[in-house]
Short mmCIF file of C-alpha atoms and ligand atoms in Angstrom, two decimals:
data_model
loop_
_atom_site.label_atom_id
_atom_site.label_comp_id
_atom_site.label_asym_id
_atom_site.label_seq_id
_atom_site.Cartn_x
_atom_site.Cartn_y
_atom_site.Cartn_z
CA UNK A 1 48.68 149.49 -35.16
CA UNK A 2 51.62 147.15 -35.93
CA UNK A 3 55.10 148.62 -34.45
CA UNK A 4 58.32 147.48 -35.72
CA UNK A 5 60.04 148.57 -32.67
CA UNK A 6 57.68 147.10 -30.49
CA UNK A 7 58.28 143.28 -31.54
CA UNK A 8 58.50 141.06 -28.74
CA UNK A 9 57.67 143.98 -26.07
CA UNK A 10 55.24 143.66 -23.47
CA UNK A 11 52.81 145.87 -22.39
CA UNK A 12 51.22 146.38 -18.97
CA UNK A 13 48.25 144.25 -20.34
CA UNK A 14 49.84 141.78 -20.55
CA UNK A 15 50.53 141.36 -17.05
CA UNK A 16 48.26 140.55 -14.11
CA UNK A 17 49.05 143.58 -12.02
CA UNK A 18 45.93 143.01 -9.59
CA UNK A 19 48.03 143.37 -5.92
CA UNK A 20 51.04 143.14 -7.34
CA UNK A 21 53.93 145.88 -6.70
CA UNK A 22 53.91 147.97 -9.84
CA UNK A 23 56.71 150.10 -10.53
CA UNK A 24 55.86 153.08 -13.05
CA UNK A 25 58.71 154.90 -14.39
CA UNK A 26 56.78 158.26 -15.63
CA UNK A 27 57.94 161.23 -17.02
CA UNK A 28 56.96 163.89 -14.66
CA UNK A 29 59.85 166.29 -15.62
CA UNK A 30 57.40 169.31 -16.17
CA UNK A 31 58.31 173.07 -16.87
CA UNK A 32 57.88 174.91 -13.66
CA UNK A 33 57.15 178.57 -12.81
CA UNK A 34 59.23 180.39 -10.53
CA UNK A 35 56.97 180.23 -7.78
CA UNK A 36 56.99 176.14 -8.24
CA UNK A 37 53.54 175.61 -9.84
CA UNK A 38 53.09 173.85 -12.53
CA UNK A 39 53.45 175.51 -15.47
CA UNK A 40 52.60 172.70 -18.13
CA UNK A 41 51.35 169.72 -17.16
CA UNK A 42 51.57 168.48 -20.77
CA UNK A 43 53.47 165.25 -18.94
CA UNK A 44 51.26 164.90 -16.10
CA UNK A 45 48.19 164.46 -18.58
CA UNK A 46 50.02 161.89 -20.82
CA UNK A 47 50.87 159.47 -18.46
CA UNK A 48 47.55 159.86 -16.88
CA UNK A 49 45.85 156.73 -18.96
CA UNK A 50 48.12 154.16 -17.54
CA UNK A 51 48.53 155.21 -14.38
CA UNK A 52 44.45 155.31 -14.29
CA UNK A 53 44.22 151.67 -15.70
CA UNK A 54 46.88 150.77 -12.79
CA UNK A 55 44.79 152.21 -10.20
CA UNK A 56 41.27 150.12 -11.90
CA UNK A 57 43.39 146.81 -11.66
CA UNK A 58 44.09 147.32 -8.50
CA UNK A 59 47.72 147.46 -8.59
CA UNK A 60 49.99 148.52 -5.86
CA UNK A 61 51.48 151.19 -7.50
CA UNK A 62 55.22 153.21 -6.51
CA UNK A 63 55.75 156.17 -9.37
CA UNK A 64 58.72 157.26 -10.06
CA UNK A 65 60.59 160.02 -12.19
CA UNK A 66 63.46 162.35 -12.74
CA UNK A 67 62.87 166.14 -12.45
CA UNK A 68 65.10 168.67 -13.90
CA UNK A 69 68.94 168.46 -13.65
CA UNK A 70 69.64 168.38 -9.77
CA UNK A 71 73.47 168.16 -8.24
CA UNK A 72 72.66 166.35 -5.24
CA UNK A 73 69.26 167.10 -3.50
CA UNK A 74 68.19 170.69 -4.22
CA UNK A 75 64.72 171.62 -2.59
CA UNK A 76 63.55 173.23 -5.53
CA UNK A 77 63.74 170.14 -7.78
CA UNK A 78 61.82 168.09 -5.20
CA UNK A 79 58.84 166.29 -6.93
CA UNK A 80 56.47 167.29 -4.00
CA UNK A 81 54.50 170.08 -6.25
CA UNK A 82 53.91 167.14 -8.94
CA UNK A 83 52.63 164.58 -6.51
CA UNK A 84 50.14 167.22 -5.00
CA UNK A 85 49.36 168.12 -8.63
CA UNK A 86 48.67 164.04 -9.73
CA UNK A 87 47.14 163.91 -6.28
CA UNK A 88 44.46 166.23 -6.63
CA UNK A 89 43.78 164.76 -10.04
CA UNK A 90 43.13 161.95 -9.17
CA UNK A 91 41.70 162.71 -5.39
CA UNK A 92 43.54 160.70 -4.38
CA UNK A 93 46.54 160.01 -1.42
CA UNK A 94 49.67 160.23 -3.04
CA UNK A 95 52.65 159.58 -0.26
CA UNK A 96 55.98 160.81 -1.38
CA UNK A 97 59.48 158.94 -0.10
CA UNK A 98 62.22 160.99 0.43
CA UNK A 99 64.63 157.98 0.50
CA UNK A 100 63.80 155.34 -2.17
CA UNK A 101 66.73 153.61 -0.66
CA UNK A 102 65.91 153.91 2.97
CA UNK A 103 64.13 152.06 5.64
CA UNK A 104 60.87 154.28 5.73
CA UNK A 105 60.70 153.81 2.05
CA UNK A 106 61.01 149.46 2.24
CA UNK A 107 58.24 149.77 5.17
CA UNK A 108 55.88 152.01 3.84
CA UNK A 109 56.04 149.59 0.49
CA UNK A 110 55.49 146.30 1.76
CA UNK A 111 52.48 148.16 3.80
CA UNK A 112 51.06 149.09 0.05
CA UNK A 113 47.43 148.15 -0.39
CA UNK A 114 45.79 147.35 -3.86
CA UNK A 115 45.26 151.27 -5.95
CA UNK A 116 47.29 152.75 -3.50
CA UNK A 117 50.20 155.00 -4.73
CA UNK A 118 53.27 156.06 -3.24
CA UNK A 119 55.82 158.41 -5.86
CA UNK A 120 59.60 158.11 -5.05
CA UNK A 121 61.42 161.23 -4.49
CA UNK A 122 63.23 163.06 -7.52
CA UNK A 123 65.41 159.81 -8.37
CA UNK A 124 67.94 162.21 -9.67
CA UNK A 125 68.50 163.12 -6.13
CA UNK A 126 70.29 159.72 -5.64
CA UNK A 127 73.63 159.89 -7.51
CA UNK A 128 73.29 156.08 -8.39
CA UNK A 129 70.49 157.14 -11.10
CA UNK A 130 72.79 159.06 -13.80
CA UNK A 131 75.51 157.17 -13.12
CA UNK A 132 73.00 153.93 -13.81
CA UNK A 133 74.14 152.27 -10.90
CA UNK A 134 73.09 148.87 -10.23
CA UNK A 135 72.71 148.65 -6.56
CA UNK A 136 70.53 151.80 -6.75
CA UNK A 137 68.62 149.94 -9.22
CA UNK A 138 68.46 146.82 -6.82
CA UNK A 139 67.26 148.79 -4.81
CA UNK A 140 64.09 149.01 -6.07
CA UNK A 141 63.86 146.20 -7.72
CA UNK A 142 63.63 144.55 -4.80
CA UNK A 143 60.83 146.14 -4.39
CA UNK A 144 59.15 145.48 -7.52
CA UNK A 145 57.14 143.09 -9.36
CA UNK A 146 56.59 144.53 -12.62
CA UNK A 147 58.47 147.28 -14.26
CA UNK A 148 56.63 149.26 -16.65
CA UNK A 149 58.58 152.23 -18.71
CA UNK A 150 56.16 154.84 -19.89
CA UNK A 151 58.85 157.42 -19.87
CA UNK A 152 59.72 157.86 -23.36
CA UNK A 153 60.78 161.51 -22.52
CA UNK A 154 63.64 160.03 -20.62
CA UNK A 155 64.20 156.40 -22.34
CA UNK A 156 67.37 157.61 -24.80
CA UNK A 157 69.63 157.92 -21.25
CA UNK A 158 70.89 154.55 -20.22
CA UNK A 159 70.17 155.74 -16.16
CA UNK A 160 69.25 153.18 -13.45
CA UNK A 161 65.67 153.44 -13.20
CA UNK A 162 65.47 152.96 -17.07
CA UNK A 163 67.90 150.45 -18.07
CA UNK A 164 69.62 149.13 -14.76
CA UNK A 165 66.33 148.32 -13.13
CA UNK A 166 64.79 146.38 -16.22
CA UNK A 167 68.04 144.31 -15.92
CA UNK A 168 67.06 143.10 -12.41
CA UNK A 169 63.16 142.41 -13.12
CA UNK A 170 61.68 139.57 -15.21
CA UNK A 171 58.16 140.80 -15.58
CA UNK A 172 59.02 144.10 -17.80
CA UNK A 173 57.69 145.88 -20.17
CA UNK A 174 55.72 149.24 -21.82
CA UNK A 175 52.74 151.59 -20.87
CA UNK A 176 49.77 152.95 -22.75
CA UNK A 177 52.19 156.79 -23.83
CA UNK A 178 55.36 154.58 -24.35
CA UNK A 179 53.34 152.52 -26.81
CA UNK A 180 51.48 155.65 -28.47
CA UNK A 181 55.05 157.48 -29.35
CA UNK A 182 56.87 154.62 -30.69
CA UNK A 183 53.88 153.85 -32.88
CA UNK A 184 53.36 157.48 -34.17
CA UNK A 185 57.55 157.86 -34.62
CA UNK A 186 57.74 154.48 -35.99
CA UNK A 187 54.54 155.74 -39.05
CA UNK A 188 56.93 158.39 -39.56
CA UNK A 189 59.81 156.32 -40.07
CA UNK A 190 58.42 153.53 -41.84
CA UNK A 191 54.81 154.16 -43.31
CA UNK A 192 54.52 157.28 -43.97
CA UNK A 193 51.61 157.91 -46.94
CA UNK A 194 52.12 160.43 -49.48
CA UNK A 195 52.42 163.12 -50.16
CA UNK A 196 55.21 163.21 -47.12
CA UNK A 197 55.42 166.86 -45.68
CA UNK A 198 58.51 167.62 -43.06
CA UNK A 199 58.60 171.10 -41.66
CA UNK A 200 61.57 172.08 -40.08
CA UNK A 201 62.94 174.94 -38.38
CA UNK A 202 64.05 175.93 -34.95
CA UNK A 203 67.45 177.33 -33.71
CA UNK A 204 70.29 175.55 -35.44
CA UNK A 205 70.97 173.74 -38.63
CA UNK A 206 73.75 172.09 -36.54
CA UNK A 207 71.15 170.49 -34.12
CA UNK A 208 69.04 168.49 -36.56
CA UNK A 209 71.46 167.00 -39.30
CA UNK A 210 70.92 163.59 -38.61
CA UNK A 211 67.45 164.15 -38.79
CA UNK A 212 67.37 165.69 -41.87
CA UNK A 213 69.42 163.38 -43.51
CA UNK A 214 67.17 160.62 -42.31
CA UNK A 215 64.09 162.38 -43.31
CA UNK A 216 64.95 163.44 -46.88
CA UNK A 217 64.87 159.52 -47.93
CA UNK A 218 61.68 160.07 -46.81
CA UNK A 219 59.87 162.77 -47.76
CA UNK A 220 58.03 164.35 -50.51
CA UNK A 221 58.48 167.98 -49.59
CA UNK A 222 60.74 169.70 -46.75
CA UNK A 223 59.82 173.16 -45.37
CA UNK A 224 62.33 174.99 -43.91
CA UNK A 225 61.71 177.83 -41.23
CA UNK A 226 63.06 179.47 -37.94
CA UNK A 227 66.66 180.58 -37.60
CA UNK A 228 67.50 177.19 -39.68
CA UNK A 229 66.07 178.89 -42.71
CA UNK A 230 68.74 181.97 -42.83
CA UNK A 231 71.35 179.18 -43.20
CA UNK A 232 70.15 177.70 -46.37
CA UNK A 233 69.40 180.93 -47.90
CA UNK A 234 73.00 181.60 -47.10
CA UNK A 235 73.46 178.52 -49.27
CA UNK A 236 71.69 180.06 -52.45
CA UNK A 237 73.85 183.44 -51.86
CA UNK A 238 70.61 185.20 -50.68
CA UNK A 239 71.29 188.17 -48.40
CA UNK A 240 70.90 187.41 -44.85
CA UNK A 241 71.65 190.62 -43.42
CA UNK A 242 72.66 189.92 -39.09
CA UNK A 243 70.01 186.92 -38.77
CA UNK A 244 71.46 183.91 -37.61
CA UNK A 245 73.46 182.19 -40.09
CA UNK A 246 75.61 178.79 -39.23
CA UNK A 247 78.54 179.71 -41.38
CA UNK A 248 80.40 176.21 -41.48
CA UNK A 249 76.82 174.79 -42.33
CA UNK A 250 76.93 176.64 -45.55
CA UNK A 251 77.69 173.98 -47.46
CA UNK A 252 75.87 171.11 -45.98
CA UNK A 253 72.87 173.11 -46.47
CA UNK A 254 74.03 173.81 -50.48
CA UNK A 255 74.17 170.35 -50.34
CA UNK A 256 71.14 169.20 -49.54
CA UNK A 257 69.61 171.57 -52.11
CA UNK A 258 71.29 169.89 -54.88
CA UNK A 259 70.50 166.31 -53.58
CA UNK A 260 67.10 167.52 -53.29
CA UNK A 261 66.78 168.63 -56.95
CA UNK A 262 68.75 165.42 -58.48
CA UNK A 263 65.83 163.46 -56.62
CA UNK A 264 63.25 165.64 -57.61
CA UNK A 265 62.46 166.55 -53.62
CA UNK A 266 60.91 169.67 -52.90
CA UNK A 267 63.48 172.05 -50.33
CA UNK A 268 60.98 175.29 -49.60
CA UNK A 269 62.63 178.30 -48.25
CA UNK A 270 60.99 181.45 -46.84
CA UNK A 271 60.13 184.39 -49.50
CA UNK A 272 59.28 186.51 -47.06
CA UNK A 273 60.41 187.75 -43.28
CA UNK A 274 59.65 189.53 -40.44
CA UNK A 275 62.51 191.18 -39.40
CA UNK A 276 63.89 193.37 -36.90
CA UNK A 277 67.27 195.39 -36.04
CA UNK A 278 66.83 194.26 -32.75
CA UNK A 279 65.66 190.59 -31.43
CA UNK A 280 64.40 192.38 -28.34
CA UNK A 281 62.70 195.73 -30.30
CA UNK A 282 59.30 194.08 -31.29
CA UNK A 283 57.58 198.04 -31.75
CA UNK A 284 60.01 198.13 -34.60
CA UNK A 285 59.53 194.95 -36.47
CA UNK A 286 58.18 194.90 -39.75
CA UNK A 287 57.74 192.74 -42.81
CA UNK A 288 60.10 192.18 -45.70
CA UNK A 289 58.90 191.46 -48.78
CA UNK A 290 61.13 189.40 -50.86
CA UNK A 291 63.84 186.43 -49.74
CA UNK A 292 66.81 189.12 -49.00
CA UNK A 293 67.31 190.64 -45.49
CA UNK A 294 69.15 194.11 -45.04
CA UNK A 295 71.98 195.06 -43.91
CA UNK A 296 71.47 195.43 -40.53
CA UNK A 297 68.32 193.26 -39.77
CA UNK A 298 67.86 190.19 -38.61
CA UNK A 299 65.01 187.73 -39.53
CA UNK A 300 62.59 186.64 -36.57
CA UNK A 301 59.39 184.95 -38.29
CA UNK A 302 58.79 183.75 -41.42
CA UNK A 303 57.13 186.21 -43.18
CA UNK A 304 53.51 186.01 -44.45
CA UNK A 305 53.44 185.11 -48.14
CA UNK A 306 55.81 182.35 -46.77
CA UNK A 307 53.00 181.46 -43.77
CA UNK A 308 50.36 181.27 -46.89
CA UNK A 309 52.68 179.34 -49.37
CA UNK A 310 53.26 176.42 -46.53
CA UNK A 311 49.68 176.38 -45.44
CA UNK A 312 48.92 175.26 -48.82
CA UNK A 313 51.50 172.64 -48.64
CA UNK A 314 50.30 171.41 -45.26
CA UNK A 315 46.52 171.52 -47.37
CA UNK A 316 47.77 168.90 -49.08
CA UNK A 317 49.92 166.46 -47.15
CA UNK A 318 48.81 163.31 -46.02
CA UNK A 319 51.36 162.45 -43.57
CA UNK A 320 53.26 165.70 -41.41
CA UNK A 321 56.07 165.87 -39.06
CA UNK A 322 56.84 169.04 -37.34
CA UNK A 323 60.18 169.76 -35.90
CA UNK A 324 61.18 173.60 -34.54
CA UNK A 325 59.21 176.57 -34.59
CA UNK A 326 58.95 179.15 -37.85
CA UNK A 327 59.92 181.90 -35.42
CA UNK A 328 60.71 183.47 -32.42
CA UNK A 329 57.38 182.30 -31.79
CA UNK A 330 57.86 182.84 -27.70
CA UNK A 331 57.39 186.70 -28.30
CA UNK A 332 53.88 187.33 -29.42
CA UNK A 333 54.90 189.45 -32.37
CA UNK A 334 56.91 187.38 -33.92
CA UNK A 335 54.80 183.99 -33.27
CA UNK A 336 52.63 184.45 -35.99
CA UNK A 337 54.66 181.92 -38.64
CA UNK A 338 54.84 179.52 -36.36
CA UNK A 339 50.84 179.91 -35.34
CA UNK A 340 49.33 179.81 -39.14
CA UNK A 341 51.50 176.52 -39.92
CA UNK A 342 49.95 175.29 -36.41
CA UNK A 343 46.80 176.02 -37.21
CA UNK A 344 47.37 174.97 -41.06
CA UNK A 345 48.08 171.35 -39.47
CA UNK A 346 45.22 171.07 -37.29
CA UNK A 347 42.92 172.04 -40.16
CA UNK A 348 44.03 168.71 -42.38
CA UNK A 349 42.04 166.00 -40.67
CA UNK A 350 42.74 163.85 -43.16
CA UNK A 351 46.50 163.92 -42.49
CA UNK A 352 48.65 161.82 -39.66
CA UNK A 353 50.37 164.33 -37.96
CA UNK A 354 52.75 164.25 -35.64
CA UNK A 355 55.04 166.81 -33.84
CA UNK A 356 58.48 166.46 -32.04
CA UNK A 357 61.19 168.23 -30.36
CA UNK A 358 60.53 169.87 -27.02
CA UNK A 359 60.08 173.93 -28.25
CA UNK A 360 57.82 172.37 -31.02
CA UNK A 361 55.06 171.08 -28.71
CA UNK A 362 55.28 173.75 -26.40
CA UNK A 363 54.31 176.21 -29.98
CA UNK A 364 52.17 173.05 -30.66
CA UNK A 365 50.41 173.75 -27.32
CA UNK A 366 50.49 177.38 -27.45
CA UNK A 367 48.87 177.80 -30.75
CA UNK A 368 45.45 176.46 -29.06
CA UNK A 369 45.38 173.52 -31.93
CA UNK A 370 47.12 170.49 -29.99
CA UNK A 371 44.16 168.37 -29.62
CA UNK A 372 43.44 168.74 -33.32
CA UNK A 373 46.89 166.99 -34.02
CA UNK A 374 47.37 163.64 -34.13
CA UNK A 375 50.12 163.08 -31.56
CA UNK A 376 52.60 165.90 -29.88
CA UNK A 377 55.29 163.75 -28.73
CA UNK A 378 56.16 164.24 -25.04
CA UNK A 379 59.37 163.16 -25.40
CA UNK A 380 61.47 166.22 -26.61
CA UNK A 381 64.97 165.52 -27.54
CA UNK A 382 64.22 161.52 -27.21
CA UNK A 383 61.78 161.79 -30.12
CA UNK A 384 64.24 163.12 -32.51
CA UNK A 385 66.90 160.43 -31.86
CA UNK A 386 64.14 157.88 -31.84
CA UNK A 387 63.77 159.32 -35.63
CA UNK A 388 67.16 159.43 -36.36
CA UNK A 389 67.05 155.61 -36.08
CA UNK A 390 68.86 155.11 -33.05
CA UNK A 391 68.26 152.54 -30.46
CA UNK A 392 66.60 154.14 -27.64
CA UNK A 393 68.42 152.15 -24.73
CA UNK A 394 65.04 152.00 -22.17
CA UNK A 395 62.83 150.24 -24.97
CA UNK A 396 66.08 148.00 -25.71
CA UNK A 397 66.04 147.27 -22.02
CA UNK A 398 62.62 145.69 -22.03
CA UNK A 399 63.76 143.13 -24.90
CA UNK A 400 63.23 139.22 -23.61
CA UNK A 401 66.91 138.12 -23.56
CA UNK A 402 67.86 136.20 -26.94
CA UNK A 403 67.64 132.38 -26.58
CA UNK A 404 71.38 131.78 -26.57
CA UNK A 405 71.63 134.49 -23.60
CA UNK A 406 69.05 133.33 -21.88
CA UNK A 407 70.87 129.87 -21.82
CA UNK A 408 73.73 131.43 -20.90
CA UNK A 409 71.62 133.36 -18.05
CA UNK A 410 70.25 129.87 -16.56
CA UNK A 411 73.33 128.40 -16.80
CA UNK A 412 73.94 126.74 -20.22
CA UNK A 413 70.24 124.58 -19.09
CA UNK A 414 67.24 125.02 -21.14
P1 LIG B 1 62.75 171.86 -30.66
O1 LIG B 1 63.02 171.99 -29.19
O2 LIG B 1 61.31 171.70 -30.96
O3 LIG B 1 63.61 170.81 -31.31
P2 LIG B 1 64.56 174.00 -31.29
O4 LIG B 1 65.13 173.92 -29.93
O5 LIG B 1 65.41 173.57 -32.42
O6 LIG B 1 63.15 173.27 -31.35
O7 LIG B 1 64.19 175.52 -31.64
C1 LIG B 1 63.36 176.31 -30.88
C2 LIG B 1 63.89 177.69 -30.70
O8 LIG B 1 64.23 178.29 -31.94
C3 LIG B 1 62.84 178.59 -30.10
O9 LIG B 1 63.27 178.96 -28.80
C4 LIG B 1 62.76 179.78 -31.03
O10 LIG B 1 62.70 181.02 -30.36
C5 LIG B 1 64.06 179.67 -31.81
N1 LIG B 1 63.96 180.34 -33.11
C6 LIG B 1 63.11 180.08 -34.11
N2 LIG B 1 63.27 180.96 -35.12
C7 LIG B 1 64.24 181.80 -34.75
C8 LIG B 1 64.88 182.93 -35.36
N3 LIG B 1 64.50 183.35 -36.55
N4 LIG B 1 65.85 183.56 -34.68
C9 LIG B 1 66.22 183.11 -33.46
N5 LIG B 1 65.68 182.06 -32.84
C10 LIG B 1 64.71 181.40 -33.46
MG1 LIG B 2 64.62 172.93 -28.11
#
């Protein structure tokens, strides 16, 4: 598959990596439980593939990744329960390195043997990473033959192991999840076949303008759920009773309606709710039939005359993107929106579809249908600014220099 965004990027095939020092920068930033297990390893599994063809090669391989938002070194945002995790995937050794800038860390590299794997502590514990400091990325650069990014998750923050570090190393370039995502965003921002289906929804209207706007070019039909939906039937002067309503996005959403319409686009809004009078009563839910909410209620799910009119949208797409639940879809009784569309999707094999935002693949996941889709992004909020058409600055990184800064680079010589 033919990537626009991938021009002139290299891939780790393209490199011999056989006992070379191969730096992977993975992201391993998975949801935890309170007691520190793992509580989706959604991550772990994607980057799996290339660090598997690393270890067949014969590469000496040093992992790294960020893990949650740390201020200095916390314990409980120590990678140690991920490396045990990959570890016993793999049955393998996995050595962790407290100090990617220390002694220990330089010694126990350069003793590296061919498939082994050391993982560098949290690299948010050092405060060069946010900052992307250069000597921090030096640091292990020095180290390093080939850098390969297969964090897209983590590629839209210009941070020393992502941009920095590619700066320092000549031999640079993509993994086997980076390459996946960009060419699955880049269909839906390019190629998409149609009929075009976006369904939106999620918490705020606010959160996913840009995205909208870039998608209605785009698409064929838009679906509109979650607490998003309340919003734009604000905009028609529909009751909305106390759901959650973005008043001073009123009239963006009225907006869009009427573009919509003058471009013969398709906006669908729910016609039905489930509703409550309390987001936390779930005993007292019930459905309302018809688009207007009470006074007093609030809307939780779409409802499911709504759930049945989508699925027969979906039915008929040939290319889908999914952004933001239909629901409160973490609470069981009000999940069932956000399930049917789920299960809607997987049941159109002859459809690309593709789902992003970080909420959205957890429902993706949750609805039992993710391997019947054809790519959950991993890469949460990076996969919506990837959409929006911004330049993700960790796949910018791994550009070859242009020719005139390249001559500039070897001094004016060519
Ligand atoms: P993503 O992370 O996929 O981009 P968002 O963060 O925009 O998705 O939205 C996900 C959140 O929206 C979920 O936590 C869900 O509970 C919430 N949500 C969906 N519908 C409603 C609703 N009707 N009322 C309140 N919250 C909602
Ligand atoms: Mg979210």
């Amino acid at each position: 598959m033919a990537s626009k965004t991938l021009d002139g990027i290299k891939s780790i095939e393209n490199f011999q990596i056989e006992d070379k020092r191969l730096f992977l920068r993975l992201d391993l930033n998975v949801p935890m439980n309170e007691d520190l297990t793992i509580a989706d390893d959604t991550r772990i599994r994607a980057a799996m593939p290339t660090i598997k063809y690393a270890i067949e090669k014969g590469a000496k391989i040093i992992i790294a990744s960020h893990f949650g938002r740390p201020k200095g070194v916390e314990e409980k945002y120590s990678l140690e329960p991920v490396a045990k995790y990959l570890s016993e995937k793999l049955n393998k050794e996995i050595m962790l390195v407290e100090e990617p800038r220390g002694h220990a860390a330089r010694a126990l590299l350069s003793g590296l043997k061919p498939s082994q794997i050391i993982m560098l502590e949290n690299l948010r514990f050092d405060p060069g990473e946010e900052k992307n400091d250069r000597e921090f990325a030096q640091s292990m650069a020095g180290q390093t033959d080939i850098y390969i990014n297969d964090a897209f998750g983590a590629s839209h923050r210009a941070h020393a192991s992502i941009v920095a570090m590619p700066g320092l190393v000549d031999k640079k370039g993509i993994g086997f999840l980076m390459r996946k995502e960009i060419e699955m965003l880049d269909t839906i921002r390019f190629t998409p076949q149609a009929p075009f289906l976006t369904i939106l929804g999620g918490a705020k209207v606010s959160d996913k303008i840009e995205v909208i706007e870039v998608l209605m070019d785009k698409v064929d039909t838009m679906i509109i759920g979650g607490a998003m939906a309340y919003t734009f039937l604000a905009a028609q002067k529909i009751q909305t009773g106390k759901s959650l309503v973005e008043k001073d996005k009123i009239s963006f959403a009225a907006d869009l309606l009427k573009r919509a319409e003058m471009r013969r686009k398709r906006i669908l809004v729910p016609i039905d709710h489930r509703i409550t009078q309390d987001i936390k009563d779930t005993e007292g839910s019930k459905i309302c039939d018809g688009a207007a909410i009470p006074d007093g209620w609030l809307g939780v799910d779409i409802g499911p005359k709504t759930a049945e009119l989508y699925a027969k949208e979906i039915a008929r797409a040939k290319t889908i993107f999914w952004n933001g639940p239909m629901g409160v879809f973490e609470t069981e009784a009000f999940s069932a929106g956000t399930f049917k569309v789920a299960r809607a999707i997987a049941e159109n094999e002859k459809a690309i579809s593709v789902v992003g935002g970080g909420d959205s693949a957890a429902a993706a996941e949750a609805s039992g249908q993710a391997e019947k889709f054809t790519h959950i992004s991993t890469g949460g909020g990076a996969s919506l600014e990837f959409l929006q058409g911004e330049k993700l600055p960790g796949i910018e990184a791994l550009r070859p220099p242009k020719r005139s800064e390249k001559n500039i680079e070897d001094g004016g010589m060519l």
